[in-house]
PDB file of C-alpha atoms in Angstrom:
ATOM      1  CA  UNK A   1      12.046  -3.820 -25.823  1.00  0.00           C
ATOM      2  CA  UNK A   2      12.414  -7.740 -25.246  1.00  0.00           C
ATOM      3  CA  UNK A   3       8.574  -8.591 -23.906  1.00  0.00           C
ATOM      4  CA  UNK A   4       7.163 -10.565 -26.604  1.00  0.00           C
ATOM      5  CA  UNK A   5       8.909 -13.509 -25.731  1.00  0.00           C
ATOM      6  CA  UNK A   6       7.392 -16.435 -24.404  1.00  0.00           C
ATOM      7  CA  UNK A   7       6.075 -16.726 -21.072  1.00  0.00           C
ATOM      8  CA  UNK A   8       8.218 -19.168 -19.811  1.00  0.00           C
ATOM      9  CA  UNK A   9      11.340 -17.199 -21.326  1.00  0.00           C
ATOM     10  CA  UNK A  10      10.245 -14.547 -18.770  1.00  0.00           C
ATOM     11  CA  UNK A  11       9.650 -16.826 -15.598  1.00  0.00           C
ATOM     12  CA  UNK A  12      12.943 -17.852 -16.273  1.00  0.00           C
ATOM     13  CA  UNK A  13      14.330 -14.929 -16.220  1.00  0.00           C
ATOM     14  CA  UNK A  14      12.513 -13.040 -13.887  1.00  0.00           C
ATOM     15  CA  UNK A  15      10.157 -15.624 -12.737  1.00  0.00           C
ATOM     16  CA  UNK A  16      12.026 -16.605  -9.048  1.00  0.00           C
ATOM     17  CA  UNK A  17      11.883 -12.875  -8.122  1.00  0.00           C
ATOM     18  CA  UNK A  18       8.567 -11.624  -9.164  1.00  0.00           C
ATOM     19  CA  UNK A  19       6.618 -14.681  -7.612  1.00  0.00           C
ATOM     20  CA  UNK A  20       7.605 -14.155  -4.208  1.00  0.00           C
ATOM     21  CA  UNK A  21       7.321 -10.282  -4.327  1.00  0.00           C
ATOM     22  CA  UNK A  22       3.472 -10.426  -5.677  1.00  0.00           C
ATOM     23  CA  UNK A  23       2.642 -11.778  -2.151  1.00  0.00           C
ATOM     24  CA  UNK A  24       4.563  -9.059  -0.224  1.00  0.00           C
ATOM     25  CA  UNK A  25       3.582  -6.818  -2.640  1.00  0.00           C
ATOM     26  CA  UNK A  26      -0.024  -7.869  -2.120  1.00  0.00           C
ATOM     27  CA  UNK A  27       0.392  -7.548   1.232  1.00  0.00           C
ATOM     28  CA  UNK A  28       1.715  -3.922   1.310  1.00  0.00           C
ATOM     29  CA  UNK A  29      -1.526  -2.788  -0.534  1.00  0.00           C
ATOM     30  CA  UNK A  30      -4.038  -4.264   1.589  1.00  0.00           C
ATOM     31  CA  UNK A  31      -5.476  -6.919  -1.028  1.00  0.00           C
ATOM     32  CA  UNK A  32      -8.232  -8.673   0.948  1.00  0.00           C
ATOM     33  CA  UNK A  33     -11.666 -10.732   0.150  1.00  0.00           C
ATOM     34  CA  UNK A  34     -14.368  -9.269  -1.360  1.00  0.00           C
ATOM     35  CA  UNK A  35     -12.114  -6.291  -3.264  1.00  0.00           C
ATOM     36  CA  UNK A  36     -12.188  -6.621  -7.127  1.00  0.00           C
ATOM     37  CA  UNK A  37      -8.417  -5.686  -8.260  1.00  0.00           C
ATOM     38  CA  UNK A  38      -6.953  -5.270 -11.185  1.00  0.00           C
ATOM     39  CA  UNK A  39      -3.572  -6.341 -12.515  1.00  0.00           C
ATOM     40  CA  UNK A  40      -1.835  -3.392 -14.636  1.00  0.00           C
ATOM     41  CA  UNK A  41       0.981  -5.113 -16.692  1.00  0.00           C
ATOM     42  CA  UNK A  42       0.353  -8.301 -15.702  1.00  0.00           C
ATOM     43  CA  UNK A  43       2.598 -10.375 -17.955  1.00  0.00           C
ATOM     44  CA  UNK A  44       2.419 -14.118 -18.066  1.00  0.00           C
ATOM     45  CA  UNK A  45       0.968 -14.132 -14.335  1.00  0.00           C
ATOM     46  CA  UNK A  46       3.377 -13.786 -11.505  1.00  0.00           C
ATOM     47  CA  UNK A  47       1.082 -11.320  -9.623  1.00  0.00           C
ATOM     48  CA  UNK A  48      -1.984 -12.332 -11.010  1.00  0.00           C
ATOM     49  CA  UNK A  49      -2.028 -15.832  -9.655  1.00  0.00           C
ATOM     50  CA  UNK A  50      -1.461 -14.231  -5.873  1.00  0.00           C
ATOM     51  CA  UNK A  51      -4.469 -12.402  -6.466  1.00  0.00           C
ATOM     52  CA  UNK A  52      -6.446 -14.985  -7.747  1.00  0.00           C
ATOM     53  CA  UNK A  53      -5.203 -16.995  -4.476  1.00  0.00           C
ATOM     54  CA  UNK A  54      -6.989 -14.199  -2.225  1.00  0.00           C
ATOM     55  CA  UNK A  55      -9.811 -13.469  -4.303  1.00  0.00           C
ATOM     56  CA  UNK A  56     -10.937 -15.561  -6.684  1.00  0.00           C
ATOM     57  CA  UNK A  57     -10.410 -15.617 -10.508  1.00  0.00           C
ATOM     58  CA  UNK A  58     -13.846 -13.677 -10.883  1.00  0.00           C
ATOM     59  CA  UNK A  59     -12.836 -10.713  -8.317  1.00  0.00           C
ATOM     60  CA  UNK A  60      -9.215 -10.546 -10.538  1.00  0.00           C
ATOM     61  CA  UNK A  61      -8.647  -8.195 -13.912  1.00  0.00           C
ATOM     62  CA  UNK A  62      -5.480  -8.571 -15.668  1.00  0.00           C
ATOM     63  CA  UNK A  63      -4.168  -6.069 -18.647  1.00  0.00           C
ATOM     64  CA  UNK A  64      -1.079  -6.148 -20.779  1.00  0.00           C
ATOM     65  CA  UNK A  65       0.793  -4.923 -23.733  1.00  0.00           C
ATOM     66  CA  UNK A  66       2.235  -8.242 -25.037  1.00  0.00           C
ATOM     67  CA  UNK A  67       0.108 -10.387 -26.596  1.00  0.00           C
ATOM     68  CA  UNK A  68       2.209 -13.778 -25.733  1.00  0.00           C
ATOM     69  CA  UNK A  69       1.653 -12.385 -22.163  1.00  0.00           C
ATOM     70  CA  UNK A  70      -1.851 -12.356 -22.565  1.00  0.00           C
ATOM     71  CA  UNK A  71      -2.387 -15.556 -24.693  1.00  0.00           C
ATOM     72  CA  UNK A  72       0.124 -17.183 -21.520  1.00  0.00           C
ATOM     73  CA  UNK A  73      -2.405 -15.150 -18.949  1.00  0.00           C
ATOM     74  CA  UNK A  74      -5.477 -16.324 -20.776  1.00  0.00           C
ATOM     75  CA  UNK A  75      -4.513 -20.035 -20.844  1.00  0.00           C
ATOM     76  CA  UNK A  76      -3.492 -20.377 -17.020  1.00  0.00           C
ATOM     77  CA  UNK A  77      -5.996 -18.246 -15.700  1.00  0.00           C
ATOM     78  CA  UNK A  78      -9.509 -19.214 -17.775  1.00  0.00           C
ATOM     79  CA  UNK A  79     -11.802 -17.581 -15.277  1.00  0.00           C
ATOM     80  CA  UNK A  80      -9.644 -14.150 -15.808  1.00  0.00           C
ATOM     81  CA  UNK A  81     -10.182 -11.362 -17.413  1.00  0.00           C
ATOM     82  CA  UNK A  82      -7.143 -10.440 -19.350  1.00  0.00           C
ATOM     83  CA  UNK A  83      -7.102  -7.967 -21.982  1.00  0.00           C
ATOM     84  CA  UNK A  84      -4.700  -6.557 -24.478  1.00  0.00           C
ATOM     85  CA  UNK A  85      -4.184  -2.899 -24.004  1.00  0.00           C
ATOM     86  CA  UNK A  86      -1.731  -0.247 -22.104  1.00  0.00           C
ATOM     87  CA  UNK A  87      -1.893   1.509 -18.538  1.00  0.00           C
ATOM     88  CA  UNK A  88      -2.127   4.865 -20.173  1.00  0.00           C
ATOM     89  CA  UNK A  89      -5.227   3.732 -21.711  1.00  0.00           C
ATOM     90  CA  UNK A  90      -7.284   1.425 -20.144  1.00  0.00           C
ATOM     91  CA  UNK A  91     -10.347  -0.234 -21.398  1.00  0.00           C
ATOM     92  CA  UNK A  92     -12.477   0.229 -18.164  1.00  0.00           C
ATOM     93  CA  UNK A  93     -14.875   2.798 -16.597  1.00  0.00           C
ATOM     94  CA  UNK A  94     -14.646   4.912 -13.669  1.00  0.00           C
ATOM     95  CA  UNK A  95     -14.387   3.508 -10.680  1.00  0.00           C
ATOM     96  CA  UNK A  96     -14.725   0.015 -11.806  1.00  0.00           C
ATOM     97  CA  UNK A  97     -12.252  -1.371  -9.432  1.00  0.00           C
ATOM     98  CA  UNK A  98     -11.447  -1.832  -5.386  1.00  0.00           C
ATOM     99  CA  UNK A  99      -7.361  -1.381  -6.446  1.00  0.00           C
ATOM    100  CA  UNK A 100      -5.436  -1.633  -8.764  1.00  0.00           C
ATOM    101  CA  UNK A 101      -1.845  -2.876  -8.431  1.00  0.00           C
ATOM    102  CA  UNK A 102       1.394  -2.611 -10.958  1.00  0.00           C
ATOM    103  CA  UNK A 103       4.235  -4.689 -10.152  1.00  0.00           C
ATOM    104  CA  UNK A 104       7.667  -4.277 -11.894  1.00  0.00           C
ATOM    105  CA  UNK A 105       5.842  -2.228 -14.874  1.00  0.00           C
ATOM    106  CA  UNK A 106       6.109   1.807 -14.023  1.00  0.00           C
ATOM    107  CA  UNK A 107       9.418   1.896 -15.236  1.00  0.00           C
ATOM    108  CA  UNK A 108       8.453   0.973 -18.251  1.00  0.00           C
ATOM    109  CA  UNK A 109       5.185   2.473 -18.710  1.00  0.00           C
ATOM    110  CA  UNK A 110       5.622   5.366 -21.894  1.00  0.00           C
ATOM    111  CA  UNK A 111       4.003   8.223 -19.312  1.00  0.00           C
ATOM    112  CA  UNK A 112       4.311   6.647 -15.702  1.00  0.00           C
ATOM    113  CA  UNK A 113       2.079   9.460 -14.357  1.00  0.00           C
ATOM    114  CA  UNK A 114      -0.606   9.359 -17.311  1.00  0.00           C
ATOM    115  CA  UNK A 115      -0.571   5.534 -16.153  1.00  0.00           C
ATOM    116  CA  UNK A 116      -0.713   6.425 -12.391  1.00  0.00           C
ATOM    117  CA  UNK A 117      -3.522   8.319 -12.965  1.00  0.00           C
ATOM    118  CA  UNK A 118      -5.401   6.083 -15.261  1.00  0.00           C
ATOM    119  CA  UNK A 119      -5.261   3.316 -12.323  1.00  0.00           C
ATOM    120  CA  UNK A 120      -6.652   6.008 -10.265  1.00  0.00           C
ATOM    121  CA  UNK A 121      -9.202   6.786 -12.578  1.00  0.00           C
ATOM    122  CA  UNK A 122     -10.483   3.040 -12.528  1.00  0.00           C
ATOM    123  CA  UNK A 123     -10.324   2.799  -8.651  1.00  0.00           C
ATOM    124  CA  UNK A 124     -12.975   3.374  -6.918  1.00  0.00           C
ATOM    125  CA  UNK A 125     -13.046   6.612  -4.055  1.00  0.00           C
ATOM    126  CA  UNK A 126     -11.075   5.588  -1.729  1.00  0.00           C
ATOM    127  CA  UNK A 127      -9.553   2.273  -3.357  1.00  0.00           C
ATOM    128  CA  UNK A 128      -5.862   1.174  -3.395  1.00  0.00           C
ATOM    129  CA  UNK A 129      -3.629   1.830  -6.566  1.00  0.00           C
ATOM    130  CA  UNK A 130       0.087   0.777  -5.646  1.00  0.00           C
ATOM    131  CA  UNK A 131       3.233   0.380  -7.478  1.00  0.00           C
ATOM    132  CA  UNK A 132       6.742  -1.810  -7.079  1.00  0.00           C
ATOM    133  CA  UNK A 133       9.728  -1.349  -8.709  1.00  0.00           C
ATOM    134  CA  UNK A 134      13.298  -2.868  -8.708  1.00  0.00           C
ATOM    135  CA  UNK A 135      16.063  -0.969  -6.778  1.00  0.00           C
ATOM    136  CA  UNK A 136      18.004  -0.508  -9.946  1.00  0.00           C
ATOM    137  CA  UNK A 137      19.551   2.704  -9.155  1.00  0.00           C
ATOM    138  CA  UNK A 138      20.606   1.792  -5.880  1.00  0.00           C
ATOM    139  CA  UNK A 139      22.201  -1.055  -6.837  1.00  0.00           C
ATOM    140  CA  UNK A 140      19.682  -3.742  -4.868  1.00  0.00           C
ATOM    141  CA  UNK A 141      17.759  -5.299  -7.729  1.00  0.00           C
ATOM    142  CA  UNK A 142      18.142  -8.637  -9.068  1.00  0.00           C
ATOM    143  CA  UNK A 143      20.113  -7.398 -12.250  1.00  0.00           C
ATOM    144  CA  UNK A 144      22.178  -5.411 -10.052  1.00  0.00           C
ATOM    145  CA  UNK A 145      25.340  -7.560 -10.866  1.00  0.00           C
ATOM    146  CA  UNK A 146      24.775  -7.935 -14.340  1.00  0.00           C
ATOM    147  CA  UNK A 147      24.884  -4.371 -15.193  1.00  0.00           C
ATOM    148  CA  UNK A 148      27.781  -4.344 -13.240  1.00  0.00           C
ATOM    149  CA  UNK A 149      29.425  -6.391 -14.881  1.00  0.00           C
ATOM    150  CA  UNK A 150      28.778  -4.361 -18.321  1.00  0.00           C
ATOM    151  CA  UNK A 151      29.745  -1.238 -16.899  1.00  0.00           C
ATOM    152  CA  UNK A 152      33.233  -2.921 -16.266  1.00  0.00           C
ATOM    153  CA  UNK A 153      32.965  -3.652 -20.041  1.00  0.00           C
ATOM    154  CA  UNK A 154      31.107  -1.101 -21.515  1.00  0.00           C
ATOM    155  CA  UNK A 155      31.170   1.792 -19.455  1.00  0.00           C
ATOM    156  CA  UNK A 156      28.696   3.831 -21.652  1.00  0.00           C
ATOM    157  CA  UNK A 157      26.101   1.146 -22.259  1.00  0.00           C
ATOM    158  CA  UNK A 158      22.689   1.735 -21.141  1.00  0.00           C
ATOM    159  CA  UNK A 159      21.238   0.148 -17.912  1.00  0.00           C
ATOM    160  CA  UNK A 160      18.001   0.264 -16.226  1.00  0.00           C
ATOM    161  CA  UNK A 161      19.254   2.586 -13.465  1.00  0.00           C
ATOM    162  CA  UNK A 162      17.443   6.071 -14.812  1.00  0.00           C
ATOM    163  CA  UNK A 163      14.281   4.695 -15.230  1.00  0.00           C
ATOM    164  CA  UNK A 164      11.216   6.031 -13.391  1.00  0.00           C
ATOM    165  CA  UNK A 165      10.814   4.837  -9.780  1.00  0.00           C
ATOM    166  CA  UNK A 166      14.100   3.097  -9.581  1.00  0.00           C
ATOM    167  CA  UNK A 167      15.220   5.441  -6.991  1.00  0.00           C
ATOM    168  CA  UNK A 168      14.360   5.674  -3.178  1.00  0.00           C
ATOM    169  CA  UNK A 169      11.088   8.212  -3.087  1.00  0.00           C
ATOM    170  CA  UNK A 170      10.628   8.379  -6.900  1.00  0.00           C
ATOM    171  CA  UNK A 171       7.194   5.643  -6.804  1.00  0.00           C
ATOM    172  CA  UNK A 172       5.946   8.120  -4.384  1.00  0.00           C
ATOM    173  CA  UNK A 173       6.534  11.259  -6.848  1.00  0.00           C
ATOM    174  CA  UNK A 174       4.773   9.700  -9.209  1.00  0.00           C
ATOM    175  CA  UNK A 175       1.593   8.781  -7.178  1.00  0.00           C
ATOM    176  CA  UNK A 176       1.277  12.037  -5.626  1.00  0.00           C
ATOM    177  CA  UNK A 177       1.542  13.670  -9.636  1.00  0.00           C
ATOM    178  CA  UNK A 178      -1.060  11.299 -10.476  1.00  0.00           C
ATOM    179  CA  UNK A 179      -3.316  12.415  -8.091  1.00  0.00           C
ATOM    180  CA  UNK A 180      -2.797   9.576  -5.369  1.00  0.00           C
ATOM    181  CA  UNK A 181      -3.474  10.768  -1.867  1.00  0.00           C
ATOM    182  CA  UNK A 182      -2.284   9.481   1.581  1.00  0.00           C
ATOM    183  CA  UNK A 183       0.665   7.925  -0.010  1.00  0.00           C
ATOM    184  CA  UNK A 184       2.610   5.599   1.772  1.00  0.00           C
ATOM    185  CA  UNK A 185       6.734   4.286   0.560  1.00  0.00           C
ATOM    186  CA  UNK A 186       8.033   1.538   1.474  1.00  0.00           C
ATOM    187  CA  UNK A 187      11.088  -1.197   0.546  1.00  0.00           C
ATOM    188  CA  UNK A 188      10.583  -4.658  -0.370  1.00  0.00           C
ATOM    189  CA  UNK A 189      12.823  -7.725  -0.235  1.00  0.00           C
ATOM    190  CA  UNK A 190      12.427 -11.416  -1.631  1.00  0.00           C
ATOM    191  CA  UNK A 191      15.875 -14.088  -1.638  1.00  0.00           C
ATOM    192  CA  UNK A 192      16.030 -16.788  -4.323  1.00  0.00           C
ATOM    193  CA  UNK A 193      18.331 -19.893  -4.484  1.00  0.00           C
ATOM    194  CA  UNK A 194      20.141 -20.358  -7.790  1.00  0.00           C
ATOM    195  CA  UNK A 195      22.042 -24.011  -8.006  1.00  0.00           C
ATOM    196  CA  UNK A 196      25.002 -22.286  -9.949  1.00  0.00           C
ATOM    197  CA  UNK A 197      26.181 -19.071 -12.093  1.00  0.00           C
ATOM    198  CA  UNK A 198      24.981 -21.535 -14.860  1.00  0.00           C
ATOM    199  CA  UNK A 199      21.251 -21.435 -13.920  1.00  0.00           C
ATOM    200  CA  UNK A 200      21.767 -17.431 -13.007  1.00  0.00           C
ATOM    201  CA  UNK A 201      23.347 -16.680 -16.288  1.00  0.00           C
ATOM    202  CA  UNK A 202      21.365 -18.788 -18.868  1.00  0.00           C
ATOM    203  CA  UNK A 203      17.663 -16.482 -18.533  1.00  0.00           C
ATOM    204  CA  UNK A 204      20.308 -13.391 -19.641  1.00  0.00           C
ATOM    205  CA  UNK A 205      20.527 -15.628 -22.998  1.00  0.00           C
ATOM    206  CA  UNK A 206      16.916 -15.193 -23.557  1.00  0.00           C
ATOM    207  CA  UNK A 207      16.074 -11.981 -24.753  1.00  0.00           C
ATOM    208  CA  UNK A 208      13.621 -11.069 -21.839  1.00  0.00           C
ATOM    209  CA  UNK A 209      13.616  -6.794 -21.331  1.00  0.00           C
ATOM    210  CA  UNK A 210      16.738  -4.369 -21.822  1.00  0.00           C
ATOM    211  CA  UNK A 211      19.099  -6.812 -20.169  1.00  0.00           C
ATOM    212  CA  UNK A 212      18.019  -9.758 -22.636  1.00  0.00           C
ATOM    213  CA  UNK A 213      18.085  -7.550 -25.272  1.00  0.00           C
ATOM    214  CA  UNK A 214      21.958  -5.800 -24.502  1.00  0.00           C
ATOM    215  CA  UNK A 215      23.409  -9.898 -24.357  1.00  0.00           C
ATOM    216  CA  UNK A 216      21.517 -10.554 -28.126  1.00  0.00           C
ATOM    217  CA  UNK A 217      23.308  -7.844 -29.842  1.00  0.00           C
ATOM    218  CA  UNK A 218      26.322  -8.567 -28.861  1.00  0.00           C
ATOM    219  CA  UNK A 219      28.856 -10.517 -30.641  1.00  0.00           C
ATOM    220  CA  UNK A 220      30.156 -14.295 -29.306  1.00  0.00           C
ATOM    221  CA  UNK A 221      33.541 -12.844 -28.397  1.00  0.00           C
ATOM    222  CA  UNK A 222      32.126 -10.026 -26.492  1.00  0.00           C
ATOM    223  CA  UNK A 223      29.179 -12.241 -24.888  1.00  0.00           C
ATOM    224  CA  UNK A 224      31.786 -14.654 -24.021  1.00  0.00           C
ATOM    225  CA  UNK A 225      33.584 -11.867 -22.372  1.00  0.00           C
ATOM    226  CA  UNK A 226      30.276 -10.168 -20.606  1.00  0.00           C
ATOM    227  CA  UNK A 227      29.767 -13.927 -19.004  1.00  0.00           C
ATOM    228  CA  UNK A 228      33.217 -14.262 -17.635  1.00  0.00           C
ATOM    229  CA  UNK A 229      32.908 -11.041 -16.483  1.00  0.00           C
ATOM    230  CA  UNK A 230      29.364 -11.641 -14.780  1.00  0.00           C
ATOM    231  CA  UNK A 231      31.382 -15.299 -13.532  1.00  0.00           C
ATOM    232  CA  UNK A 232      33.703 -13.519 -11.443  1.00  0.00           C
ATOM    233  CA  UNK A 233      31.091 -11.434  -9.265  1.00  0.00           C
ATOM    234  CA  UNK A 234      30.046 -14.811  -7.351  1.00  0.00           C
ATOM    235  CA  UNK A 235      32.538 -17.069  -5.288  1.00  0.00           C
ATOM    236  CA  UNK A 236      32.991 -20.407  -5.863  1.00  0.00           C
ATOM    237  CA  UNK A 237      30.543 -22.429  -8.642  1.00  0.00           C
ATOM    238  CA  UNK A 238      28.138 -23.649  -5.428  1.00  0.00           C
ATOM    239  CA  UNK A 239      24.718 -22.495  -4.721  1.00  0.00           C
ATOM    240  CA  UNK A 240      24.147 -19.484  -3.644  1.00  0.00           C
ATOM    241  CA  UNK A 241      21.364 -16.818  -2.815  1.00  0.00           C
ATOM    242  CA  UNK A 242      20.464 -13.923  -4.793  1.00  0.00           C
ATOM    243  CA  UNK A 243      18.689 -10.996  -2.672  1.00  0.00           C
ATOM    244  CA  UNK A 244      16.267  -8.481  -4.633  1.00  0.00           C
ATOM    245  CA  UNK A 245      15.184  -4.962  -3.198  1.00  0.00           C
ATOM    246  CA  UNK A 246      12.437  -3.079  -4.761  1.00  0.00           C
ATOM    247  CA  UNK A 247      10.717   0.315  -3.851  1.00  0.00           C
ATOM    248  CA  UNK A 248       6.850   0.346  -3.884  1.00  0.00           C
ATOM    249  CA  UNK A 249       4.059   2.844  -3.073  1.00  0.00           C
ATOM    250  CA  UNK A 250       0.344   3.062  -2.247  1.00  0.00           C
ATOM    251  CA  UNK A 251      -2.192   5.672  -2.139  1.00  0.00           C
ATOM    252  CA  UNK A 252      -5.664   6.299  -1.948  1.00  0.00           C
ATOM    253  CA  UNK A 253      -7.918   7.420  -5.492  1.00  0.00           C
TER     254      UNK A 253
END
């Protein structure tokens, strides 16, 4: 899958969405002074640097499978610690952490509840581990219209709509398997302000995740085609807002 790309491949892409979420997301599970959190799939920094805004780089913990997520991670954050590794195997102890927070990553985590419970596992009694993840299946996330658009297409291609905790309820599930207690749902939403389709439809070019890697292996006819497609979902060639929903979770280890 399209993550070892560059880190500024991914802001681009995802970037405008994921930066505003981390502080609601934040928000939603309690991240305050003094608590030592860690940052499950933290990629090239879009949650990480809200934490690091409430805490303090040496209260912050950051772990990822990409290593030109890490390297990115390493560079802008110094005073981080960001490791190379997976959430269904991390490199820390019991109890080692206040909470520990995983934004946009259970869906693609190999075992979402063997990585549930290893964020539980490093969470201290009583600590925070929470979860976000796009509304893909309902339609709400911020590739909503692209996969739309390949449906009308490619009716049998493969989108991100099955994935774990992509549907109202699911992030809960998967807490409460993991061993999670007092869990709490919830829905999230963050608005960004694209110029154009142009700046909308140029991160899809990229290669970033499932969607970046469906537009690469296709041919120019059929790209061509996909973008005229994904053209005629927005009116007009103005400015105009695109609105992200995505479903998070928190419970108590």
């Amino acid at each position: 899958m399209g993550f070892e790309v560059a880190a500024e491949a991914y802001g681009r892409f995802m970037g405008r969405f994921s930066e505003p979420l981390a502080g609601a997301f934040a928000d939603f599970a309690g991240v305050g002074p003094g608590r030592r959190a860690l940052d499950v799939g933290c990629g090239p920094g879009a949650l990480t640097a809200e934490l690091v805004r409430r805490l303090g780089d040496g209260h912050v913990t950051g772990i990822d499978p990409s290593e030109a997520f890490v390297a990115a991670s390493r560079a802008r954050f110094p005073g981080v610690d960001v490791r190379l590794g997976s959430a269904e195997d991390l490199p820390f102890g019991d109890d080692v952490f206040d909470c520990a927070l995983a934004q946009l990553v259970v869906h693609f985590m190999a075992d979402p509840v063997a990585g549930l419970r290893e964020m539980a596992r490093v969470t201290g009694p009583g600590g925070t581990v929470a979860a976000c993840v796009w509304d893909h299946a309902g339609g709400n996330g911020p590739l909503s219209p692209f996969w739309w658009a390949v449906r009308d297409l490619d009716p049998g291609a493969p989108d991100e709509s099955r994935l774990a905790g992509t549907r109202e309820g699911e992030l809960g599930d998967l807490l409460t398997a993991a061993g999670l207690r007092d869990v709490t749902c919830d829905v999230l939403t963050v608005t960004t302000r694209f110029a154009g389709f142009d700046e909308w439809w140029e991160p899809y070019t990229l290669g970033v995740g499932p969607a970046g890697d469906y537009v690469r292996g296709l041919e120019p006819d059929r790209r061509e085609a996909l973008r005229a497609r994904c053209a005629a979902v927005f009116p007009g060639q103005g400015p105009f807002d695109g609105t992200a929903a995505a479903w998070t979770a928190r419970g108590l280890a």
